[in-house]
Tab-separated table of C-alpha atoms and ligand atoms in Angstrom:
chain	number	residue	atom	x	y	z
A	1	MET	CA	23.273	78.307	-62.332
A	2	THR	CA	24.365	78.335	-65.994
A	3	ASP	CA	21.356	80.598	-66.723
A	4	ILE	CA	22.610	83.113	-64.151
A	5	ILE	CA	26.141	83.039	-65.626
A	6	ARG	CA	24.747	83.496	-69.150
A	7	SER	CA	22.542	86.430	-68.176
A	8	VAL	CA	25.437	88.161	-66.380
A	9	LYS	CA	27.569	87.703	-69.530
A	10	ASP	CA	24.737	89.093	-71.702
A	11	LEU	CA	24.383	92.142	-69.473
A	12	ILE	CA	28.126	92.829	-69.616
A	13	GLU	CA	28.066	92.583	-73.402
A	14	ILE	CA	25.128	94.974	-73.688
A	15	HIS	CA	26.657	97.550	-71.339
A	16	GLY	CA	30.321	97.196	-72.307
A	17	LYS	CA	33.240	97.280	-69.910
A	18	PRO	CA	32.944	99.943	-67.198
A	19	LYS	CA	35.600	102.678	-66.935
A	20	ARG	CA	36.697	101.408	-63.554
A	21	GLU	CA	35.840	98.543	-61.244
A	22	VAL	CA	35.447	99.072	-57.505
A	23	TYR	CA	34.648	96.084	-55.297
A	24	LEU	CA	32.961	97.273	-52.109
A	25	ASP	CA	31.313	94.014	-51.046
A	26	SER	CA	33.832	92.846	-48.446
A	27	GLU	CA	30.962	92.184	-46.064
A	28	ASN	CA	29.928	89.192	-48.161
A	29	SER	CA	33.329	88.099	-49.345
A	30	GLY	CA	36.493	89.993	-48.521
A	31	LEU	CA	39.322	91.155	-50.756
A	32	ILE	CA	42.672	89.530	-50.002
A	33	PHE	CA	46.031	91.271	-49.502
A	34	PRO	CA	48.359	90.101	-52.320
A	35	GLU	CA	50.987	89.155	-49.696
A	36	ALA	CA	48.458	86.910	-47.913
A	37	LEU	CA	47.706	85.164	-51.204
A	38	GLU	CA	51.444	84.713	-51.870
A	39	GLU	CA	51.844	83.230	-48.408
A	40	MET	CA	49.081	80.712	-49.137
A	41	ILE	CA	50.664	79.708	-52.441
A	42	SER	CA	54.096	79.229	-50.877
A	43	CYS	CA	52.457	77.179	-48.138
A	44	TYR	CA	50.782	74.885	-50.699
A	45	ARG	CA	54.069	74.578	-52.606
A	46	GLU	CA	56.637	74.382	-49.832
A	47	THR	CA	56.013	75.024	-46.182
A	48	GLY	CA	52.554	73.844	-45.128
A	49	TYR	CA	51.081	71.125	-47.331
A	50	GLY	CA	51.656	68.240	-44.905
A	51	HIS	CA	49.647	66.883	-42.005
A	52	PRO	CA	50.926	68.641	-38.877
A	53	SER	CA	50.369	65.601	-36.646
A	54	ILE	CA	52.561	63.237	-38.704
A	55	THR	CA	56.192	62.597	-37.770
A	56	HIS	CA	58.094	63.311	-40.949
A	57	LYS	CA	59.867	66.427	-42.186
A	58	ILE	CA	56.887	67.805	-44.112
A	59	GLY	CA	54.592	67.150	-41.149
A	60	TRP	CA	56.964	68.986	-38.797
A	61	MET	CA	57.261	71.931	-41.184
A	62	SER	CA	53.477	72.115	-41.347
A	63	TYR	CA	53.211	71.974	-37.567
A	64	GLU	CA	55.713	74.807	-37.298
A	65	LYS	CA	53.675	76.868	-39.780
A	66	ILE	CA	50.513	76.519	-37.670
A	67	PHE	CA	52.432	77.308	-34.511
A	68	LYS	CA	54.083	80.455	-35.893
A	69	SER	CA	50.809	81.668	-37.418
A	70	THR	CA	49.058	81.155	-34.103
A	71	GLN	CA	51.741	83.166	-32.324
A	72	ILE	CA	51.067	86.110	-34.663
A	73	LEU	CA	47.317	85.957	-33.987
A	74	ALA	CA	47.754	85.464	-30.255
A	75	ASP	CA	50.144	88.429	-29.977
A	76	PHE	CA	47.758	90.631	-31.921
A	77	ILE	CA	44.793	89.971	-29.618
A	78	ASN	CA	46.939	89.607	-26.456
A	79	SER	CA	46.044	85.980	-25.731
A	80	SER	CA	48.188	82.892	-25.283
A	81	VAL	CA	48.730	80.465	-28.164
A	82	ASP	CA	46.764	77.788	-26.303
A	83	GLU	CA	43.676	80.001	-26.270
A	84	ILE	CA	43.379	80.027	-30.094
A	85	ALA	CA	41.229	77.395	-31.866
A	86	TYR	CA	40.789	77.175	-35.633
A	87	PHE	CA	37.625	76.484	-37.609
A	88	HIS	CA	36.563	76.437	-41.239
A	89	SER	CA	34.877	79.857	-41.030
A	90	GLY	CA	33.603	82.548	-38.709
A	91	THR	CA	30.168	80.933	-39.040
A	92	GLU	CA	31.495	77.676	-37.634
A	93	ALA	CA	33.364	79.441	-34.809
A	94	ASN	CA	30.142	81.236	-33.794
A	95	ASN	CA	28.175	77.978	-33.936
A	96	VAL	CA	30.698	76.268	-31.685
A	97	ALA	CA	30.735	79.225	-29.286
A	98	VAL	CA	26.969	78.876	-28.787
A	99	THR	CA	26.210	75.173	-29.277
A	100	GLY	CA	29.548	73.847	-27.996
A	101	LEU	CA	29.145	75.903	-24.835
A	102	ALA	CA	25.609	74.623	-24.168
A	103	ARG	CA	26.872	71.052	-24.616
A	104	ALA	CA	29.789	71.622	-22.230
A	105	TYR	CA	27.744	73.291	-19.461
A	106	LYS	CA	24.542	71.215	-19.454
A	107	ASN	CA	23.889	71.877	-15.778
A	108	ARG	CA	24.473	75.626	-15.630
A	109	GLY	CA	21.809	77.964	-16.976
A	110	LYS	CA	19.194	77.759	-19.680
A	111	LYS	CA	19.055	81.410	-20.732
A	112	ILE	CA	21.009	82.738	-23.728
A	113	ILE	CA	21.129	86.485	-24.322
A	114	VAL	CA	21.995	87.961	-27.723
A	115	SER	CA	21.486	91.398	-29.207
A	116	SER	CA	18.711	91.908	-31.741
A	117	ILE	CA	21.331	92.823	-34.382
A	118	GLU	CA	23.658	89.807	-34.152
A	119	HIS	CA	24.897	87.957	-37.207
A	120	PHE	CA	22.690	84.979	-38.093
A	121	SER	CA	25.560	82.613	-37.312
A	122	VAL	CA	24.961	83.558	-33.648
A	123	ILE	CA	21.173	84.010	-33.682
A	124	PHE	CA	20.302	80.766	-35.513
A	125	PRO	CA	22.300	78.323	-33.328
A	126	ALA	CA	20.948	80.098	-30.223
A	127	GLU	CA	17.379	79.708	-31.526
A	128	LYS	CA	18.034	76.027	-32.335
A	129	LEU	CA	18.801	75.472	-28.668
A	130	GLU	CA	15.208	76.474	-27.849
A	131	ASN	CA	14.307	72.929	-28.981
A	132	TYR	CA	16.417	71.646	-26.064
A	133	GLY	CA	14.933	73.720	-23.263
A	134	TYR	CA	16.921	76.946	-23.640
A	135	ARG	CA	15.346	80.412	-23.724
A	136	VAL	CA	16.741	83.096	-26.032
A	137	VAL	CA	16.375	86.744	-25.027
A	138	LYS	CA	17.121	89.429	-27.633
A	139	ILE	CA	18.320	92.765	-26.262
A	140	PRO	CA	17.043	95.810	-28.182
A	141	VAL	CA	19.305	98.526	-29.560
A	142	ASP	CA	18.812	102.262	-30.079
A	143	GLU	CA	18.468	104.056	-33.432
A	144	TYR	CA	22.261	103.815	-33.986
A	145	GLY	CA	22.568	100.169	-32.968
A	146	PHE	CA	23.925	100.669	-29.429
A	147	ILE	CA	22.845	98.086	-26.860
A	148	ASN	CA	20.188	99.125	-24.362
A	149	VAL	CA	22.243	98.588	-21.203
A	150	ASP	CA	19.252	98.617	-18.842
A	151	SER	CA	17.593	95.829	-20.804
A	152	LEU	CA	20.845	93.869	-20.724
A	153	SER	CA	21.303	94.366	-17.002
A	154	ASN	CA	17.676	93.387	-16.287
A	155	ALA	CA	17.917	90.289	-18.473
A	156	VAL	CA	21.016	88.747	-16.875
A	157	ASP	CA	20.170	86.469	-13.925
A	158	LYS	CA	21.451	83.329	-12.260
A	159	ASP	CA	20.029	81.196	-15.093
A	160	THR	CA	22.048	83.027	-17.786
A	161	LEU	CA	24.599	80.751	-19.412
A	162	LEU	CA	25.767	82.991	-22.243
A	163	VAL	CA	25.664	86.589	-23.453
A	164	SER	CA	26.750	87.110	-27.071
A	165	ILE	CA	27.140	90.646	-28.429
A	166	ALA	CA	29.217	91.605	-31.469
A	167	ALA	CA	31.996	94.127	-30.867
A	168	VAL	CA	31.244	95.775	-34.226
A	169	ASN	CA	27.997	95.300	-36.089
A	170	HIS	CA	28.576	93.810	-39.538
A	171	GLU	CA	25.898	95.884	-41.299
A	172	ILE	CA	25.861	99.317	-39.701
A	173	GLY	CA	29.340	99.440	-38.141
A	174	THR	CA	28.238	100.251	-34.568
A	175	ILE	CA	31.159	99.818	-32.156
A	176	GLN	CA	29.854	98.571	-28.794
A	177	ASP	CA	31.511	99.307	-25.474
A	178	ILE	CA	32.333	95.635	-24.912
A	179	ARG	CA	34.344	96.194	-21.744
A	180	GLY	CA	31.424	98.095	-20.167
A	181	LEU	CA	28.949	95.410	-21.251
A	182	VAL	CA	31.142	92.633	-19.820
A	183	GLU	CA	31.222	94.502	-16.474
A	184	ILE	CA	27.417	94.792	-16.418
A	185	VAL	CA	27.013	91.077	-17.149
A	186	LYS	CA	29.655	89.838	-14.698
A	187	ASP	CA	28.289	92.107	-11.930
A	188	LYS	CA	24.918	90.402	-12.278
A	189	ASN	CA	26.316	86.875	-12.688
A	190	PRO	CA	30.082	86.226	-12.669
A	191	GLN	CA	29.470	82.717	-14.038
A	192	THR	CA	27.794	83.959	-17.225
A	193	ILE	CA	30.082	83.497	-20.205
A	194	PHE	CA	30.565	86.493	-22.487
A	195	HIS	CA	31.118	85.845	-26.199
A	196	THR	CA	31.745	88.568	-28.730
A	197	ASP	CA	31.589	88.063	-32.478
A	198	ALA	CA	34.611	90.169	-33.413
A	199	ALA	CA	34.703	89.236	-37.105
A	200	ASP	CA	34.148	92.875	-38.045
A	201	ALA	CA	36.186	94.316	-35.181
A	202	LEU	CA	39.572	92.698	-35.755
A	203	GLY	CA	41.863	95.016	-37.650
A	204	LYS	CA	39.342	97.886	-37.479
A	205	ILE	CA	39.452	98.714	-33.759
A	206	ASN	CA	41.958	97.859	-31.011
A	207	PHE	CA	41.009	94.400	-29.857
A	208	ASP	CA	42.716	93.122	-26.712
A	209	VAL	CA	40.903	90.161	-25.147
A	210	ASP	CA	42.455	90.761	-21.755
A	211	ARG	CA	41.498	94.442	-21.597
A	212	LEU	CA	37.966	93.720	-22.822
A	213	GLY	CA	37.484	90.828	-20.384
A	214	VAL	CA	35.665	88.552	-22.865
A	215	ASP	CA	35.593	84.755	-22.475
A	216	LEU	CA	35.124	83.878	-26.140
A	217	ALA	CA	35.726	85.878	-29.335
A	218	THR	CA	35.194	84.977	-32.999
A	219	PHE	CA	37.319	86.088	-35.969
A	220	SER	CA	37.145	85.310	-39.692
A	221	GLY	CA	40.027	85.255	-42.209
A	222	HIS	CA	38.345	87.077	-45.077
A	223	LYS	CA	37.135	89.923	-42.828
A	224	VAL	CA	40.778	90.961	-42.294
A	225	TYR	CA	41.796	90.705	-45.985
A	226	GLY	CA	43.029	87.160	-45.562
A	227	PRO	CA	41.545	84.008	-47.137
A	228	LYS	CA	38.025	82.649	-46.873
A	229	GLY	CA	37.444	79.303	-45.148
A	230	VAL	CA	39.222	79.960	-41.870
A	231	GLY	CA	37.754	81.173	-38.601
A	232	VAL	CA	39.223	81.501	-35.133
A	233	LEU	CA	37.736	81.284	-31.699
A	234	TYR	CA	39.593	82.794	-28.777
A	235	ILE	CA	38.735	80.554	-25.817
A	236	LYS	CA	39.855	81.986	-22.490
A	237	GLU	CA	41.795	79.505	-20.391
A	238	GLY	CA	39.364	77.496	-18.253
A	239	ILE	CA	36.309	77.870	-20.530
A	240	LYS	CA	35.058	74.503	-21.793
A	241	LEU	CA	33.536	73.773	-25.212
A	242	GLU	CA	32.313	70.525	-26.755
A	243	PRO	CA	32.903	69.910	-30.472
A	244	VAL	CA	29.921	70.065	-32.833
A	245	ILE	CA	31.561	67.845	-35.469
A	246	TYR	CA	33.729	64.797	-34.887
A	247	GLY	CA	36.486	63.149	-36.898
A	248	GLN	CA	40.114	62.159	-37.175
A	249	LEU	CA	43.462	63.079	-35.786
A	250	SER	CA	44.144	66.833	-35.655
A	251	THR	CA	46.165	69.353	-33.670
A	252	GLN	CA	42.788	71.052	-33.085
A	253	ARG	CA	40.388	69.451	-30.611
A	254	LEU	CA	37.430	71.321	-32.119
A	255	TRP	CA	38.452	71.103	-35.821
A	256	PRO	CA	38.644	67.421	-36.797
A	257	GLY	CA	40.347	66.448	-40.055
A	258	VAL	CA	43.409	67.929	-41.705
A	259	GLU	CA	43.980	71.578	-40.862
A	260	ASN	CA	43.787	74.147	-43.667
A	261	ILE	CA	47.317	75.396	-43.063
A	262	PRO	CA	47.586	77.633	-46.159
A	263	ALA	CA	44.431	79.460	-45.039
A	264	ILE	CA	45.717	79.738	-41.458
A	265	ALA	CA	49.061	81.088	-42.717
A	266	GLY	CA	47.325	83.534	-45.094
A	267	PHE	CA	45.176	84.743	-42.198
A	268	ALA	CA	48.297	85.280	-40.053
A	269	LYS	CA	50.042	87.138	-42.893
A	270	ALA	CA	47.043	89.473	-43.189
A	271	ILE	CA	47.197	90.096	-39.434
A	272	GLU	CA	50.918	90.823	-39.662
A	273	ILE	CA	50.289	93.426	-42.379
A	274	ILE	CA	47.509	95.026	-40.341
A	275	ARG	CA	49.636	95.020	-37.170
A	276	ASN	CA	52.463	96.839	-38.978
A	277	ASN	CA	50.135	99.459	-40.484
A	278	PHE	CA	47.223	99.648	-38.062
A	279	ASP	CA	47.014	103.421	-37.508
A	280	THR	CA	47.644	104.259	-41.162
A	281	PHE	CA	45.003	101.785	-42.350
A	282	VAL	CA	42.376	103.011	-39.884
A	283	PHE	CA	43.043	106.648	-40.800
A	284	HIS	CA	42.886	105.836	-44.533
A	285	MET	CA	39.640	103.840	-44.276
A	286	ARG	CA	37.983	106.494	-42.097
A	287	SER	CA	38.822	109.160	-44.587
A	288	LEU	CA	37.444	107.147	-47.548
A	289	ARG	CA	34.380	106.184	-45.511
A	290	ASP	CA	33.596	109.796	-44.629
A	291	ASP	CA	34.156	111.044	-48.194
A	292	LEU	CA	31.773	108.381	-49.432
A	293	ILE	CA	29.113	109.017	-46.774
A	294	ASP	CA	29.294	112.826	-47.093
A	295	GLY	CA	29.311	112.689	-50.904
A	296	LEU	CA	26.210	110.469	-50.994
A	297	LEU	CA	24.259	112.404	-48.361
A	298	GLU	CA	25.102	115.807	-49.895
A	299	ASN	CA	24.463	114.964	-53.540
A	300	ILE	CA	21.512	112.596	-53.451
A	301	PRO	CA	18.160	113.722	-52.001
A	302	TYR	CA	16.085	111.461	-49.732
A	303	THR	CA	19.109	109.629	-48.390
A	304	LEU	CA	19.606	108.363	-44.823
A	305	LEU	CA	22.756	107.116	-43.091
A	306	ASN	CA	22.255	103.858	-41.184
A	307	GLY	CA	24.333	103.531	-38.005
A	308	PRO	CA	26.364	106.094	-36.052
A	309	LYS	CA	28.700	108.797	-37.361
A	310	GLY	CA	32.298	109.381	-36.313
A	311	ASP	CA	34.527	107.442	-33.945
A	312	ARG	CA	31.912	104.940	-32.824
A	313	ARG	CA	31.379	103.736	-36.395
A	314	ALA	CA	33.716	101.089	-37.854
A	315	PRO	CA	36.262	102.805	-40.130
A	316	ASP	CA	35.273	100.714	-43.160
A	317	ASN	CA	31.474	100.804	-42.953
A	318	VAL	CA	29.130	102.750	-45.262
A	319	ASN	CA	25.432	101.873	-45.073
A	320	VAL	CA	22.936	104.248	-46.667
A	321	SER	CA	19.192	103.990	-47.413
A	322	PHE	CA	17.954	105.642	-50.588
A	323	LEU	CA	14.234	106.306	-50.290
A	324	TYR	CA	11.975	105.530	-53.293
A	325	CYS	CA	14.631	103.178	-54.609
A	326	GLU	CA	14.746	99.385	-54.722
A	327	GLY	CA	18.084	98.155	-53.365
A	328	GLU	CA	18.337	94.949	-55.410
A	329	ALA	CA	17.707	96.831	-58.656
A	330	LEU	CA	20.314	99.380	-57.581
A	331	THR	CA	22.988	96.686	-57.018
A	332	ILE	CA	22.418	95.482	-60.605
A	333	GLU	CA	22.524	99.024	-62.026
A	334	LEU	CA	25.739	99.760	-60.081
A	335	SER	CA	27.231	96.465	-61.204
A	336	MET	CA	26.835	97.552	-64.837
A	337	ARG	CA	28.898	100.611	-63.859
A	338	GLY	CA	31.630	98.437	-62.281
A	339	ILE	CA	30.608	99.114	-58.671
A	340	TYR	CA	29.957	96.041	-56.554
A	341	VAL	CA	27.914	96.492	-53.379
A	342	SER	CA	25.239	94.575	-51.493
A	343	SER	CA	21.755	95.666	-50.624
A	344	GLY	CA	19.865	95.270	-47.352
A	345	SER	CA	21.765	92.673	-45.431
A	346	ALA	CA	24.587	90.840	-47.103
A	347	CYS	CA	23.152	87.654	-45.719
A	348	THR	CA	19.527	88.246	-46.569
A	349	SER	CA	19.739	89.962	-49.951
A	350	ARG	CA	19.084	86.753	-51.902
A	351	LEU	CA	16.011	86.139	-49.766
A	352	LEU	CA	14.663	89.635	-50.478
A	353	GLU	CA	13.854	89.990	-46.792
A	354	PRO	CA	14.508	93.362	-45.169
A	355	SER	CA	17.594	93.323	-42.963
A	356	HIS	CA	16.798	92.414	-39.342
A	357	VAL	CA	19.509	94.890	-38.269
A	358	LEU	CA	17.902	97.829	-40.075
A	359	LEU	CA	14.458	96.911	-38.742
A	360	ALA	CA	15.925	96.704	-35.213
A	361	ILE	CA	17.222	100.300	-35.423
A	362	GLY	CA	13.749	101.437	-36.441
A	363	ARG	CA	13.986	101.651	-40.214
A	364	LYS	CA	10.745	100.963	-42.081
A	365	HIS	CA	10.597	98.012	-44.507
A	366	GLU	CA	10.950	100.244	-47.562
A	367	GLU	CA	13.914	102.100	-46.004
A	368	ALA	CA	15.618	98.780	-45.320
A	369	HIS	CA	14.905	97.560	-48.866
A	370	GLY	CA	16.438	100.702	-50.337
A	371	SER	CA	19.695	100.307	-48.413
A	372	VAL	CA	23.167	99.716	-49.775
A	373	LEU	CA	26.070	98.319	-47.753
A	374	MET	CA	29.659	99.099	-48.774
A	375	LYS	CA	32.976	98.423	-47.094
A	376	VAL	CA	36.140	100.295	-47.921
A	377	THR	CA	39.472	98.544	-47.331
A	378	PRO	CA	43.098	99.609	-46.992
A	379	MET	CA	43.431	98.662	-50.676
A	380	HIS	CA	40.905	101.238	-51.926
A	381	THR	CA	41.994	104.660	-53.131
A	382	ILE	CA	40.517	108.149	-53.257
A	383	GLU	CA	40.147	107.657	-57.044
A	384	ASP	CA	37.905	104.656	-56.336
A	385	VAL	CA	35.709	106.797	-54.087
A	386	LYS	CA	35.567	109.627	-56.650
A	387	TYR	CA	34.506	107.164	-59.332
A	388	VAL	CA	31.790	105.698	-57.071
A	389	LEU	CA	30.481	109.170	-56.232
A	390	SER	CA	30.437	110.118	-59.911
A	391	GLN	CA	28.214	107.131	-60.763
A	392	PHE	CA	25.783	107.001	-57.866
A	393	PRO	CA	23.525	109.996	-58.684
A	394	GLN	CA	22.747	108.729	-62.217
A	395	ALA	CA	22.253	105.174	-60.978
A	396	ILE	CA	19.830	106.306	-58.268
A	397	SER	CA	17.895	108.564	-60.676
A	398	ARG	CA	17.480	105.685	-63.094
A	399	ILE	CA	16.223	103.241	-60.460
A	400	ARG	CA	13.975	105.889	-58.890
A	401	SER	CA	12.454	106.651	-62.282
A	402	LEU	CA	11.381	102.982	-62.481
A	403	SER	CA	10.020	102.818	-58.928
A	404	PRO	CA	6.257	103.040	-58.277
A	405	LEU	CA	7.087	104.846	-54.997
A	406	LYS	CA	7.533	108.629	-55.337
A	407	PRO	CA	8.073	111.439	-52.835
A	408	GLU	CA	4.878	113.248	-51.845
A	409	GLU	CA	4.467	116.552	-53.745
B	1	PLP	C1	29.969	89.636	-37.860
B	1	PLP	C2	30.173	88.383	-38.665
B	1	PLP	N1	30.215	87.220	-38.025
B	1	PLP	C3	30.417	86.078	-38.678
B	1	PLP	C4	30.582	86.055	-40.038
B	1	PLP	C5	30.764	84.751	-40.726
B	1	PLP	O1	32.099	84.581	-41.127
B	1	PLP	P1	32.436	83.605	-42.345
B	1	PLP	O2	32.074	84.322	-43.601
B	1	PLP	O3	33.905	83.355	-42.197
B	1	PLP	O4	31.643	82.386	-42.132
B	1	PLP	C6	30.523	87.242	-40.752
B	1	PLP	C7	30.664	87.213	-42.219
B	1	PLP	O5	30.439	88.076	-42.956
B	1	PLP	C8	30.320	88.435	-40.045
B	1	PLP	O6	30.226	89.617	-40.683
């Protein structure tokens, strides 16, 4: 670890401070709204540092903080307060949605259906259940990441316990027609439970649990410019879940131990800001996204956009493959220029494995390896995008000049 820190420091010294710094890696770890951070600090100092189950003034204040935060979240997704459960992350909420459901409905079905492009925090717990007699079916997607509805319809049967499909794909920004998919599933088996991982949907598209008809939905604090370390599961009234960890007294049946109230309050503050500015934020992000995508595709040869264009792409998502270019090397080169992005999949980049999402949409290994994922936020500006576009061509040329792969003459 200290070696990594030292080598990063050495690199910065050699290259000097960049003219500008633009953090575009909110897929891995999101930026926070300053107001959400302030809310967390005031919670730690004044309004939410107690245990909400304890009967003294500080405990009551803390309870009130959770309750009011939950009301903000519930209003935003059109659920009731009782349908919101907190967790330590989106990863944990997804794990509970899959594993907790299987534990609660032992006698229902043994088939779990996911899409081939789900986040690993859905795929891995589903695959773990194969050790306990469950069968996991992965539904293919088309070249833009849209679910193959015939495959989904054919796969759902009376043995299907759960279907889990993300509302917005975290890597390529594909926005699924969740309401249509829920109808297909419930037509085939009304008892099948529909979960959507909405970590990348909340705050980017309209998300109304009632209109969509989902039974379970996952959210994550840092994906909406709130704090890390808090996730939420919407659990429709009547749906049962068993905990996956056990512990002490808590207001949360599925989150044992003391609640992270500052994180919950910071999450709610971020939601409040988004709710008050939703249309403006979406318009702003779309415009930055399109400037970035168009600028890269127009000015850099051998470049491919991953995922759909236009309205069915998440407003924040830019994912581009640069042929004859090694993505990891590119992230380092861009970092020296003050531009922070991730390559391949955010979750797999350290493993140097090509992204399973890019492979599922038909990209070749080398196209997946040469990909860069960026997310714009309401906090980015047009100057940020101009700076990024001014640096990319040189960065790509440099990395391509080092690559053994060259375009055919
Ligand atoms: C679609 C999706 N689901 C789940 C998660 C996991 O959330 P967390 O980072 O809060 O564990 C992420 C995180 O990036 C995500 O993009």
